[in-house]
PDB file of N, CA and C in Angstrom:
ATOM      1  N   MET W   1      41.939  71.522 111.200  1.00 78.00           N
ATOM      2  CA  MET W   1      40.329  71.240 112.087  1.00 78.00           C
ATOM      3  C   MET W   1      40.687  71.835 113.312  1.00 78.00           C
ATOM      4  N   ALA W   2      39.762  72.041 114.453  1.00 85.00           N
ATOM      5  CA  ALA W   2      39.342  71.563 115.753  1.00 85.00           C
ATOM      6  C   ALA W   2      39.483  70.442 116.195  1.00 85.00           C
ATOM      7  N   LYS W   3      40.295  70.218 117.817  1.00 90.00           N
ATOM      8  CA  LYS W   3      40.455  68.726 118.024  1.00 90.00           C
ATOM      9  C   LYS W   3      39.199  68.919 119.872  1.00 90.00           C
ATOM     10  N   LYS W   4      38.783  67.962 119.933  1.00 94.00           N
ATOM     11  CA  LYS W   4      38.316  68.277 121.304  1.00 94.00           C
ATOM     12  C   LYS W   4      38.556  66.872 121.877  1.00 94.00           C
ATOM     13  N   ILE W   5      39.751  66.941 122.499  1.00 94.00           N
ATOM     14  CA  ILE W   5      39.784  66.040 123.471  1.00 94.00           C
ATOM     15  C   ILE W   5      39.470  66.026 125.032  1.00 94.00           C
ATOM     16  N   VAL W   6      39.057  64.842 125.151  1.00 94.00           N
ATOM     17  CA  VAL W   6      39.033  64.252 126.748  1.00 94.00           C
ATOM     18  C   VAL W   6      39.507  64.016 127.316  1.00 94.00           C
ATOM     19  N   ASN W   7      39.218  63.985 128.749  1.00 95.00           N
ATOM     20  CA  ASN W   7      40.801  63.361 129.389  1.00 95.00           C
ATOM     21  C   ASN W   7      40.215  62.228 130.567  1.00 95.00           C
ATOM     22  N   LYS W   8      40.703  61.572 130.649  1.00 94.00           N
ATOM     23  CA  LYS W   8      40.374  59.981 131.434  1.00 94.00           C
ATOM     24  C   LYS W   8      41.322  59.330 132.013  1.00 94.00           C
ATOM     25  N   SER W   9      41.312  59.650 133.460  1.00 94.00           N
ATOM     26  CA  SER W   9      42.490  59.898 134.309  1.00 94.00           C
ATOM     27  C   SER W   9      42.126  58.585 135.507  1.00 94.00           C
ATOM     28  N   VAL W  10      43.187  57.847 135.883  1.00 95.00           N
ATOM     29  CA  VAL W  10      43.317  56.629 136.643  1.00 95.00           C
ATOM     30  C   VAL W  10      44.119  56.459 137.536  1.00 95.00           C
ATOM     31  N   SER W  11      43.800  56.163 138.646  1.00 97.00           N
ATOM     32  CA  SER W  11      44.703  56.118 140.264  1.00 97.00           C
ATOM     33  C   SER W  11      44.827  55.229 140.125  1.00 97.00           C
ATOM     34  N   PHE W  12      45.896  54.825 140.790  1.00 97.00           N
ATOM     35  CA  PHE W  12      46.544  52.872 141.307  1.00 97.00           C
ATOM     36  C   PHE W  12      46.848  53.898 142.981  1.00 97.00           C
ATOM     37  N   ASN W  13      46.173  53.325 144.146  1.00 97.00           N
ATOM     38  CA  ASN W  13      46.877  52.738 145.420  1.00 97.00           C
ATOM     39  C   ASN W  13      47.765  51.970 145.362  1.00 97.00           C
ATOM     40  N   VAL W  14      48.929  52.430 145.429  1.00 96.00           N
ATOM     41  CA  VAL W  14      50.355  51.717 145.657  1.00 96.00           C
ATOM     42  C   VAL W  14      50.447  51.426 146.997  1.00 96.00           C
ATOM     43  N   ILE W  15      49.460  51.225 147.810  1.00 97.00           N
ATOM     44  CA  ILE W  15      49.795  50.637 149.084  1.00 97.00           C
ATOM     45  C   ILE W  15      49.157  48.954 149.166  1.00 97.00           C
ATOM     46  N   ASP W  16      47.933  49.385 147.897  1.00 97.00           N
ATOM     47  CA  ASP W  16      47.196  47.913 147.567  1.00 97.00           C
ATOM     48  C   ASP W  16      48.299  46.939 146.314  1.00 97.00           C
ATOM     49  N   PRO W  17      49.285  46.081 147.101  1.00 96.00           N
ATOM     50  CA  PRO W  17      49.482  44.905 146.540  1.00 96.00           C
ATOM     51  C   PRO W  17      49.720  45.659 144.652  1.00 96.00           C
ATOM     52  N   PHE W  18      48.110  44.767 144.705  1.00 97.00           N
ATOM     53  CA  PHE W  18      47.618  44.363 143.321  1.00 97.00           C
ATOM     54  C   PHE W  18      48.161  45.826 142.274  1.00 97.00           C
ATOM     55  N   GLN W  19      47.097  46.730 143.368  1.00 97.00           N
ATOM     56  CA  GLN W  19      47.152  48.150 142.248  1.00 97.00           C
ATOM     57  C   GLN W  19      48.605  48.476 142.054  1.00 97.00           C
ATOM     58  N   ARG W  20      49.575  48.216 142.954  1.00 97.00           N
ATOM     59  CA  ARG W  20      50.976  48.739 142.922  1.00 97.00           C
ATOM     60  C   ARG W  20      51.664  48.037 141.749  1.00 97.00           C
ATOM     61  N   GLN W  21      51.019  46.888 141.173  1.00 97.00           N
ATOM     62  CA  GLN W  21      51.681  46.086 140.244  1.00 97.00           C
ATOM     63  C   GLN W  21      50.925  45.800 139.123  1.00 97.00           C
ATOM     64  N   MET W  22      50.074  46.665 139.306  1.00 96.00           N
ATOM     65  CA  MET W  22      49.419  47.490 137.430  1.00 96.00           C
ATOM     66  C   MET W  22      50.423  48.776 137.356  1.00 96.00           C
ATOM     67  N   LYS W  23      50.401  49.247 138.563  1.00 96.00           N
ATOM     68  CA  LYS W  23      50.979  50.413 137.919  1.00 96.00           C
ATOM     69  C   LYS W  23      52.520  50.457 137.504  1.00 96.00           C
ATOM     70  N   GLU W  24      53.152  49.031 137.979  1.00 97.00           N
ATOM     71  CA  GLU W  24      54.804  49.180 137.860  1.00 97.00           C
ATOM     72  C   GLU W  24      54.306  48.526 136.283  1.00 97.00           C
ATOM     73  N   HIS W  25      53.703  47.380 135.999  1.00 96.00           N
ATOM     74  CA  HIS W  25      52.836  47.133 134.614  1.00 96.00           C
ATOM     75  C   HIS W  25      52.815  47.786 133.136  1.00 96.00           C
ATOM     76  N   VAL W  26      52.211  48.869 134.153  1.00 96.00           N
ATOM     77  CA  VAL W  26      51.744  49.830 132.765  1.00 96.00           C
ATOM     78  C   VAL W  26      52.924  51.041 132.694  1.00 96.00           C
ATOM     79  N   GLU W  27      54.103  51.118 133.281  1.00 96.00           N
ATOM     80  CA  GLU W  27      55.208  52.395 133.563  1.00 96.00           C
ATOM     81  C   GLU W  27      56.011  51.280 132.369  1.00 96.00           C
ATOM     82  N   GLN W  28      55.952  50.744 131.854  1.00 96.00           N
ATOM     83  CA  GLN W  28      56.970  49.778 130.598  1.00 96.00           C
ATOM     84  C   GLN W  28      56.242  50.176 129.283  1.00 96.00           C
ATOM     85  N   TYR W  29      55.261  50.767 129.784  1.00 96.00           N
ATOM     86  CA  TYR W  29      54.388  51.367 127.721  1.00 96.00           C
ATOM     87  C   TYR W  29      55.086  53.224 127.622  1.00 96.00           C
ATOM     88  N   PRO W  30      55.901  53.415 126.738  1.00 95.00           N
ATOM     89  CA  PRO W  30      56.279  55.074 126.814  1.00 95.00           C
ATOM     90  C   PRO W  30      54.682  55.512 126.390  1.00 95.00           C
ATOM     91  N   ASN W  31      53.913  55.280 125.848  1.00 96.00           N
ATOM     92  CA  ASN W  31      53.020  56.400 125.266  1.00 96.00           C
ATOM     93  C   ASN W  31      51.389  55.054 126.558  1.00 96.00           C
ATOM     94  N   PHE W  32      50.794  55.619 127.248  1.00 95.00           N
ATOM     95  CA  PHE W  32      50.469  55.034 128.390  1.00 95.00           C
ATOM     96  C   PHE W  32      48.942  55.013 127.821  1.00 95.00           C
ATOM     97  N   SER W  33      48.255  56.385 127.602  1.00 95.00           N
ATOM     98  CA  SER W  33      47.345  56.717 126.435  1.00 95.00           C
ATOM     99  C   SER W  33      47.054  55.709 125.397  1.00 95.00           C
ATOM    100  N   ALA W  34      48.146  55.436 124.690  1.00 96.00           N
ATOM    101  CA  ALA W  34      48.021  54.251 123.597  1.00 96.00           C
ATOM    102  C   ALA W  34      47.662  52.803 124.270  1.00 96.00           C
ATOM    103  N   TYR W  35      48.165  52.713 125.152  1.00 96.00           N
ATOM    104  CA  TYR W  35      48.219  51.432 125.474  1.00 96.00           C
ATOM    105  C   TYR W  35      46.786  51.279 126.300  1.00 96.00           C
ATOM    106  N   ILE W  36      46.229  51.671 127.403  1.00 96.00           N
ATOM    107  CA  ILE W  36      45.172  51.806 127.729  1.00 96.00           C
ATOM    108  C   ILE W  36      43.366  51.945 126.548  1.00 96.00           C
ATOM    109  N   LYS W  37      43.974  52.807 125.302  1.00 95.00           N
ATOM    110  CA  LYS W  37      43.174  52.485 124.137  1.00 95.00           C
ATOM    111  C   LYS W  37      42.952  51.451 123.675  1.00 95.00           C
ATOM    112  N   ARG W  38      44.433  50.801 123.400  1.00 96.00           N
ATOM    113  CA  ARG W  38      43.912  49.328 122.883  1.00 96.00           C
ATOM    114  C   ARG W  38      43.748  47.948 123.768  1.00 96.00           C
ATOM    115  N   LEU W  39      43.423  48.240 124.452  1.00 95.00           N
ATOM    116  CA  LEU W  39      42.525  47.356 126.053  1.00 95.00           C
ATOM    117  C   LEU W  39      41.266  47.338 125.609  1.00 95.00           C
ATOM    118  N   ILE W  40      41.115  48.525 125.331  1.00 95.00           N
ATOM    119  CA  ILE W  40      38.960  49.114 125.350  1.00 95.00           C
ATOM    120  C   ILE W  40      39.159  48.805 124.544  1.00 95.00           C
ATOM    121  N   GLN W  41      39.940  48.900 122.937  1.00 96.00           N
ATOM    122  CA  GLN W  41      39.302  48.191 121.775  1.00 96.00           C
ATOM    123  C   GLN W  41      39.409  46.381 121.498  1.00 96.00           C
ATOM    124  N   ARG W  42      40.324  45.875 122.714  1.00 96.00           N
ATOM    125  CA  ARG W  42      40.000  44.584 122.039  1.00 96.00           C
ATOM    126  C   ARG W  42      38.737  44.246 123.310  1.00 96.00           C
ATOM    127  N   ASP W  43      38.487  44.229 124.029  1.00 95.00           N
ATOM    128  CA  ASP W  43      37.816  44.852 124.768  1.00 95.00           C
ATOM    129  C   ASP W  43      36.048  44.680 123.544  1.00 95.00           C
ATOM    130  N   MET W  44      36.216  45.900 123.437  1.00 95.00           N
ATOM    131  CA  MET W  44      34.637  46.253 122.201  1.00 95.00           C
ATOM    132  C   MET W  44      34.739  44.913 121.208  1.00 95.00           C
ATOM    133  N   GLU W  45      35.625  44.247 121.182  1.00 94.00           N
ATOM    134  CA  GLU W  45      35.763  43.605 120.077  1.00 94.00           C
ATOM    135  C   GLU W  45      35.600  41.942 120.307  1.00 94.00           C
ATOM    136  N   GLY W  46      35.744  41.819 122.125  1.00 91.00           N
ATOM    137  CA  GLY W  46      35.447  40.691 122.242  1.00 91.00           C
ATOM    138  C   GLY W  46      36.706  39.979 122.727  1.00 91.00           C
ATOM    139  N   GLY W  47      37.495  40.470 122.998  1.00 80.00           N
ATOM    140  CA  GLY W  47      38.675  40.057 123.360  1.00 80.00           C
ATOM    141  C   GLY W  47      39.286  39.754 124.511  1.00 80.00           C
ATOM    142  N   SER W  48      40.691  38.740 124.733  1.00 65.00           N
ATOM    143  CA  SER W  48      40.501  39.032 125.936  1.00 65.00           C
ATOM    144  C   SER W  48      41.627  39.602 126.702  1.00 65.00           C
ATOM    145  N   ALA W  49      41.620  40.579 126.683  1.00 52.00           N
ATOM    146  CA  ALA W  49      42.450  41.334 126.978  1.00 52.00           C
ATOM    147  C   ALA W  49      42.246  42.449 128.389  1.00 52.00           C
ATOM    148  N   VAL W  50      40.841  42.206 128.749  1.00 45.00           N
ATOM    149  CA  VAL W  50      40.535  43.056 130.201  1.00 45.00           C
ATOM    150  C   VAL W  50      39.371  41.329 130.346  1.00 45.00           C
ATOM    151  N   ARG W  51      39.302  41.505 131.883  1.00 53.00           N
ATOM    152  CA  ARG W  51      39.826  40.433 132.383  1.00 53.00           C
ATOM    153  C   ARG W  51      38.470  41.059 133.660  1.00 53.00           C
ATOM    154  N   THR W  52      37.235  39.918 134.058  1.00 51.00           N
ATOM    155  CA  THR W  52      36.360  40.721 135.248  1.00 51.00           C
ATOM    156  C   THR W  52      37.043  40.090 136.504  1.00 51.00           C
ATOM    157  N   ILE W  53      37.454  40.777 137.194  1.00 49.00           N
ATOM    158  CA  ILE W  53      38.625  39.518 138.210  1.00 49.00           C
ATOM    159  C   ILE W  53      37.306  40.104 139.557  1.00 49.00           C
ATOM    160  N   LYS W  54      36.830  39.681 140.623  1.00 53.00           N
ATOM    161  CA  LYS W  54      36.287  39.715 141.850  1.00 53.00           C
ATOM    162  C   LYS W  54      37.242  40.138 142.435  1.00 53.00           C
ATOM    163  N   LYS W  55      37.963  41.260 143.453  1.00 53.00           N
ATOM    164  CA  LYS W  55      38.559  41.372 144.821  1.00 53.00           C
ATOM    165  C   LYS W  55      38.517  40.626 145.879  1.00 53.00           C
ATOM    166  N   ALA W  56      39.802  39.465 146.070  1.00 51.00           N
ATOM    167  CA  ALA W  56      39.750  38.804 147.306  1.00 51.00           C
ATOM    168  C   ALA W  56      40.109  39.100 148.483  1.00 51.00           C
ATOM    169  N   PRO W  57      39.831  38.705 149.159  1.00 54.00           N
ATOM    170  CA  PRO W  57      40.259  39.523 150.461  1.00 54.00           C
ATOM    171  C   PRO W  57      41.947  40.147 150.784  1.00 54.00           C
ATOM    172  N   ALA W  58      42.554  41.347 151.361  1.00 52.00           N
ATOM    173  CA  ALA W  58      43.600  41.776 150.915  1.00 52.00           C
ATOM    174  C   ALA W  58      44.607  40.705 150.946  1.00 52.00           C
ATOM    175  N   GLN W  59      44.887  39.140 152.445  1.00 49.00           N
ATOM    176  CA  GLN W  59      45.908  38.659 152.326  1.00 49.00           C
ATOM    177  C   GLN W  59      45.717  37.816 151.260  1.00 49.00           C
ATOM    178  N   ALA W  60      44.397  37.430 150.327  1.00 47.00           N
ATOM    179  CA  ALA W  60      44.868  36.636 149.230  1.00 47.00           C
ATOM    180  C   ALA W  60      45.713  37.256 148.158  1.00 47.00           C
ATOM    181  N   VAL W  61      45.352  38.656 148.130  1.00 49.00           N
ATOM    182  CA  VAL W  61      45.578  39.254 147.122  1.00 49.00           C
ATOM    183  C   VAL W  61      47.392  39.631 146.804  1.00 49.00           C
ATOM    184  N   THR W  62      47.896  39.515 148.228  1.00 54.00           N
ATOM    185  CA  THR W  62      48.821  39.757 148.043  1.00 54.00           C
ATOM    186  C   THR W  62      50.411  38.233 147.770  1.00 54.00           C
ATOM    187  N   ASN W  63      48.995  37.519 147.993  1.00 59.00           N
ATOM    188  CA  ASN W  63      49.737  36.372 147.357  1.00 59.00           C
ATOM    189  C   ASN W  63      50.079  36.058 146.205  1.00 59.00           C
ATOM    190  N   LEU W  64      49.529  36.791 144.940  1.00 60.00           N
ATOM    191  CA  LEU W  64      49.109  36.755 143.456  1.00 60.00           C
ATOM    192  C   LEU W  64      50.214  37.282 142.864  1.00 60.00           C
ATOM    193  N   SER W  65      50.666  37.105 141.858  1.00 64.00           N
ATOM    194  CA  SER W  65      50.630  38.094 140.864  1.00 64.00           C
ATOM    195  C   SER W  65      50.655  38.485 139.169  1.00 64.00           C
ATOM    196  N   MET W  66      50.491  38.896 139.108  1.00 62.00           N
ATOM    197  CA  MET W  66      50.112  39.392 137.800  1.00 62.00           C
ATOM    198  C   MET W  66      49.916  38.214 136.892  1.00 62.00           C
ATOM    199  N   THR W  67      51.330  37.196 136.461  1.00 60.00           N
ATOM    200  CA  THR W  67      51.083  36.287 136.130  1.00 60.00           C
ATOM    201  C   THR W  67      50.142  35.364 136.261  1.00 60.00           C
ATOM    202  N   GLN W  68      49.890  35.130 137.390  1.00 58.00           N
ATOM    203  CA  GLN W  68      49.128  34.530 138.032  1.00 58.00           C
ATOM    204  C   GLN W  68      48.035  34.529 137.568  1.00 58.00           C
ATOM    205  N   LEU W  69      46.998  35.682 137.726  1.00 59.00           N
ATOM    206  CA  LEU W  69      45.849  36.250 137.291  1.00 59.00           C
ATOM    207  C   LEU W  69      45.662  36.409 136.034  1.00 59.00           C
ATOM    208  N   SER W  70      46.566  36.460 134.852  1.00 59.00           N
ATOM    209  CA  SER W  70      46.269  36.804 133.948  1.00 59.00           C
ATOM    210  C   SER W  70      45.431  35.823 132.730  1.00 59.00           C
ATOM    211  N   GLY W  71      45.308  34.380 133.363  1.00 57.00           N
ATOM    212  CA  GLY W  71      44.417  33.613 132.868  1.00 57.00           C
ATOM    213  C   GLY W  71      43.057  33.396 133.667  1.00 57.00           C
ATOM    214  N   LEU W  72      42.812  34.211 135.082  1.00 55.00           N
ATOM    215  CA  LEU W  72      41.818  33.398 135.486  1.00 55.00           C
ATOM    216  C   LEU W  72      40.604  34.533 135.160  1.00 55.00           C
ATOM    217  N   ARG W  73      39.437  33.807 135.086  1.00 53.00           N
ATOM    218  CA  ARG W  73      37.902  34.760 134.160  1.00 53.00           C
ATOM    219  C   ARG W  73      37.024  33.603 135.759  1.00 53.00           C
ATOM    220  N   LEU W  74      36.423  34.598 136.271  1.00 47.00           N
ATOM    221  CA  LEU W  74      35.648  34.990 137.761  1.00 47.00           C
ATOM    222  C   LEU W  74      34.316  35.227 137.000  1.00 47.00           C
TER     223      LEU W  74
END
């Protein structure tokens, strides 16, 4: 059976400290595609893997870690 595969890319602006932390976080997973698919699956099932975060001013974002943001709901 033939496969039809669609690629979607994710870009990280490594100058932005928050985006750089996200990029560094995902680098620990050898299969980036599977990791992202699991996050999407959890979101579709109403899980808490995906958070809605309103971007704060750049100065405030530089002082936050991924751990501090993990439980944040805005």
